[in-house]
Amino acid sequence: MTESGAGSAAPAPEPEPAAAALNDAQIAAIVVAANQVDIDNGKLALEKSKNPEVKKFAERMVTDHTAVNKSAVDLVTKLKVTPEETDASKSLTSGGADKRAELEKLDGDAFDRAYVDNEVAYHEAVIGVLKTQLIPSASNQELKDALVGVQPAFDAHLQHAKAIQASLAGGGSDAHAQHK
Amino acid sequence: MRSLPLLFALALVPLGCGAKHEPQTHQVEIRGMQFVPAELTVSKGDTVVWTNKDVMPHTVTSEATSSVKFDSKSIDAKQQWSYTATTAGELAYVCTFHPTMHGKLVVR
């Protein structure tokens, strides 16, 4: 459709549309995928690591992310919301599998460092997605509250991972890394 | 200072009063990876009940600096653990699963 008008400038290009807000079903699938990645990472670390601090952390990741997943699934079941996969959730899952394939090839200290470095980066990314996309997009208040409620756990995981990262970089098994 | 006579008088109250402290029960919530309240002052004989309102398990475990040792072991989501304070002192504690989580009981 063309319009002619004296002196009208060419219309400005349409701004890039903001990423469509996620619906609750899509949020649920992202949460489940994100937790499952870390559960699987943790299980791998429990198999491969010989470092007691790393194993303790990995066990915590498996327990906590399993608990968060159970609570998320219970909630969406109660809300009669069926998780709906999106590119985002699929990308989390496939990215997780790719990273685990890399970690599988490592052993000893190299494995420990790579696992923990990835846990730091991964938790930072997930916390970012939680804050900037999942929480703001959630429609159902209970779901929103649950997402807000779980953020401190991911923050604590990140702090714990960073503490282990620092102690591994220090070259020793410093079991008393400083915590804020 | 004007408050000195008053403080002096109040200091005598426990000696002359003789009222027995009835044991009380205090509540601490474990939520959002925190102990709420993080610091609690209680009297000897009081009971403290921790309720886990998070979705993942936590512990209430005395730190090395605590004057008394205690360990709840794993407290599952929605579960509670109680501790009766029998000794005065400062009881710092931590969640052994999540080392960023700290709390303190001050037992008078």
XYZ file of C-alpha atoms in Angstrom:
288
model
C 0.000 0.000 0.000
C 1.567 3.250 -0.961
C 0.656 6.646 0.268
C 1.620 9.833 -1.335
C 1.833 12.974 0.651
C 3.803 16.044 -0.051
C 6.958 16.133 1.956
C 6.421 12.766 3.671
C 9.692 11.082 4.484
C 10.192 7.392 3.830
C 8.685 5.544 6.798
C 11.263 4.543 9.386
C 11.953 0.799 9.331
C 9.896 -1.190 11.805
C 11.911 -1.571 15.015
C 13.057 -5.105 15.700
C 10.139 -6.660 17.615
C 11.027 -7.492 21.199
C 11.315 -11.212 21.851
C 7.734 -12.371 22.275
C 6.867 -12.719 25.937
C 6.848 -16.351 27.000
C 3.634 -17.926 28.150
C 3.462 -20.008 31.313
C 3.633 -23.312 29.429
C 6.815 -22.197 27.688
C 8.280 -20.886 30.949
C 7.597 -24.262 32.560
C 9.467 -26.096 29.780
C 12.453 -23.771 30.114
C 12.575 -24.252 33.898
C 12.422 -28.042 33.565
C 15.084 -28.072 30.833
C 17.361 -25.742 32.790
C 17.112 -27.858 35.940
C 17.599 -31.117 34.058
C 20.811 -29.867 32.478
C 22.293 -29.206 35.889
C 21.048 -32.494 37.301
C 22.796 -34.302 34.448
C 25.952 -32.214 34.870
C 25.966 -33.061 38.557
C 25.561 -36.787 37.915
C 28.497 -36.694 35.530
C 30.626 -34.929 38.123
C 29.645 -37.484 40.782
C 30.916 -40.222 38.439
C 34.126 -38.510 37.348
C 35.374 -36.220 40.084
C 37.667 -37.398 42.872
C 37.628 -34.018 44.628
C 35.444 -34.150 47.781
C 34.418 -30.473 47.535
C 33.439 -30.847 43.892
C 31.518 -34.041 44.631
C 29.731 -32.377 47.536
C 28.750 -29.482 45.281
C 27.645 -31.848 42.501
C 25.498 -33.828 44.934
C 23.906 -30.557 46.032
C 23.180 -29.627 42.413
C 21.480 -32.954 41.803
C 19.413 -32.755 45.002
C 18.451 -29.101 44.697
C 17.652 -29.020 40.988
C 15.654 -32.233 41.334
C 13.695 -30.597 44.160
C 13.083 -27.434 42.140
C 11.962 -29.496 39.172
C 9.576 -31.546 41.267
C 8.118 -28.396 42.754
C 7.791 -26.785 39.301
C 6.106 -29.852 37.809
C 3.755 -30.164 40.803
C 2.782 -26.527 40.380
C 2.137 -26.620 36.644
C 0.198 -29.864 37.061
C -1.950 -28.155 39.673
C -2.398 -25.187 37.334
C -3.219 -27.561 34.470
C -0.404 -26.115 32.391
C 1.446 -28.508 30.076
C 5.061 -27.522 29.456
C 5.555 -26.383 25.866
C 8.978 -26.711 24.260
C 10.434 -23.711 22.488
C 13.721 -23.052 20.743
C 14.949 -21.712 24.072
C 14.181 -24.888 26.012
C 15.533 -27.122 23.235
C 18.678 -25.047 22.999
C 19.243 -25.413 26.757
C 18.904 -29.179 26.466
C 21.129 -29.561 23.410
C 23.675 -27.072 24.756
C 23.795 -29.080 27.964
C 24.381 -32.308 26.052
C 27.175 -30.714 23.998
C 28.912 -29.409 27.101
C 28.668 -32.791 28.798
C 30.232 -34.441 25.749
C 33.209 -32.087 26.167
C 33.429 -32.748 29.920
C 33.290 -36.529 29.354
C 36.677 -36.312 27.623
C 38.378 -34.782 30.675
C 39.616 -36.303 33.906
C 41.095 -35.305 37.248
C 41.808 -31.636 37.899
C 41.054 -30.725 34.298
C 37.578 -32.166 34.652
C 37.004 -30.484 38.010
C 38.012 -27.071 36.726
C 35.978 -27.387 33.536
C 32.915 -28.664 35.403
C 33.022 -25.890 37.991
C 33.805 -23.169 35.415
C 30.785 -24.331 33.471
C 28.628 -24.352 36.607
C 29.565 -20.720 37.270
C 28.772 -19.662 33.704
C 25.636 -21.782 33.556
C 24.169 -20.467 36.801
C 24.957 -16.898 35.750
C 23.116 -17.476 32.472
C 20.113 -19.150 34.102
C 19.814 -16.429 36.742
C 19.892 -13.874 33.921
C 17.101 -15.639 32.037
C 15.084 -15.997 35.235
C 15.320 -12.305 36.040
C 14.953 -10.821 32.584
C 12.573 -13.231 30.889
C 10.890 -15.865 33.026
C 9.830 -13.802 36.034
C 8.642 -10.768 34.034
C 6.740 -12.988 31.560
C 4.962 -15.230 34.055
C 1.203 -14.657 34.003
C 0.081 -16.873 36.846
C 0.932 -15.304 40.199
C 1.778 -18.623 41.872
C 4.193 -19.439 39.080
C 5.734 -15.974 39.299
C 6.087 -16.289 43.082
C 7.695 -19.733 42.682
C 10.209 -18.356 40.173
C 11.028 -15.438 42.462
C 11.262 -17.844 45.386
C 13.772 -20.070 43.658
C 16.143 -17.329 42.541
C 18.008 -17.194 45.891
C 18.802 -20.890 45.502
C 20.424 -20.288 42.137
C 22.291 -17.287 43.580
C 23.562 -19.485 46.427
C 24.624 -22.184 43.949
C 26.509 -19.559 41.978
C 28.306 -18.305 45.118
C 29.198 -21.850 46.091
C 30.475 -22.617 42.574
C 32.585 -19.446 42.560
C 34.096 -20.357 45.926
C 35.128 -23.786 44.631
C 36.370 -22.212 41.405
C 38.614 -19.917 43.464
C 39.937 -22.752 45.590
C 40.680 -24.896 42.521
C 42.496 -21.977 40.920
C 44.478 -21.630 44.139
C 45.783 -25.085 43.447
C 44.759 -26.495 46.816
C 41.668 -28.170 48.165
C 40.764 -25.248 50.373
C 37.772 -26.519 52.232
C 37.290 -23.213 53.996
C 36.905 -20.838 51.065
C 35.568 -17.482 52.114
C 31.845 -17.039 51.756
C 30.020 -13.736 51.936
C 24.068 9.791 83.779
C 20.407 9.946 84.715
C 19.820 6.406 83.560
C 22.311 4.921 86.019
C 20.021 4.735 89.033
C 17.336 3.150 86.838
C 19.805 0.617 85.435
C 20.964 -0.169 88.960
C 17.380 -0.729 90.079
C 16.621 -2.948 87.094
C 19.744 -5.007 87.701
C 18.344 -5.915 91.122
C 15.053 -7.137 89.711
C 16.191 -10.689 88.799
C 17.594 -11.127 92.308
C 14.521 -9.987 94.142
C 11.838 -10.975 91.696
C 12.057 -14.776 91.763
C 9.673 -15.160 88.782
C 10.393 -18.378 86.907
C 10.904 -18.105 83.147
C 8.279 -20.184 81.393
C 9.932 -22.000 78.499
C 8.863 -20.541 75.210
C 8.874 -21.835 71.676
C 10.401 -19.698 68.959
C 10.060 -20.088 65.199
C 12.728 -19.733 62.553
C 11.784 -20.069 58.910
C 14.177 -21.438 56.365
C 13.242 -19.735 53.126
C 14.895 -18.116 50.151
C 18.192 -19.728 51.244
C 18.102 -17.811 54.539
C 17.292 -18.370 58.167
C 14.618 -15.896 59.147
C 15.386 -14.379 61.586
C 19.105 -14.920 61.077
C 19.800 -14.072 64.715
C 17.514 -15.004 67.566
C 17.923 -14.452 71.293
C 16.255 -17.015 73.521
C 16.341 -18.071 77.172
C 17.784 -21.301 78.539
C 15.024 -23.894 78.398
C 13.347 -22.363 75.353
C 12.741 -24.398 72.224
C 13.451 -23.210 68.706
C 11.611 -24.764 65.767
C 13.029 -24.406 62.264
C 10.538 -24.914 59.435
C 11.872 -25.518 55.941
C 9.782 -23.428 53.589
C 12.182 -23.887 50.682
C 11.715 -26.636 48.107
C 15.124 -28.194 48.734
C 16.536 -29.781 51.908
C 18.620 -27.753 54.360
C 20.391 -28.409 57.651
C 20.816 -26.548 60.921
C 24.321 -27.472 62.033
C 26.461 -25.801 64.682
C 29.598 -24.072 63.474
C 32.996 -24.739 65.023
C 32.705 -21.509 67.039
C 29.409 -22.504 68.615
C 29.533 -23.183 72.335
C 27.260 -26.188 71.845
C 27.201 -28.819 69.097
C 23.987 -29.692 67.304
C 23.053 -31.045 63.896
C 19.596 -31.428 62.463
C 20.865 -33.553 59.558
C 18.775 -33.106 56.426
C 15.496 -31.224 56.908
C 13.290 -31.877 53.884
C 10.968 -29.282 52.334
C 7.986 -28.641 54.641
C 9.656 -30.513 57.523
C 10.622 -29.092 60.897
C 13.434 -29.563 63.367
C 13.413 -28.532 67.016
C 16.192 -27.698 69.410
C 15.864 -26.983 73.125
C 18.545 -24.638 74.404
C 19.984 -26.078 77.621
C 23.236 -24.115 77.749
C 23.791 -20.354 77.578
C 26.092 -19.060 74.907
C 26.369 -17.982 71.297
C 25.428 -20.787 68.954
C 26.447 -19.975 65.396
C 25.067 -22.406 62.876
C 25.124 -23.046 59.153
C 23.348 -25.093 56.526
C 25.952 -27.708 55.622
C 24.379 -28.081 52.174
C 24.538 -24.372 51.356
C 27.557 -22.722 52.953
C 26.241 -19.199 52.304
C 23.438 -19.778 54.832
C 24.296 -18.703 58.377
C 22.325 -18.142 61.548
C 22.917 -17.571 65.232
C 21.120 -18.399 68.432
C 22.028 -16.343 71.467
C 21.019 -18.282 74.548
C 20.783 -16.263 77.745
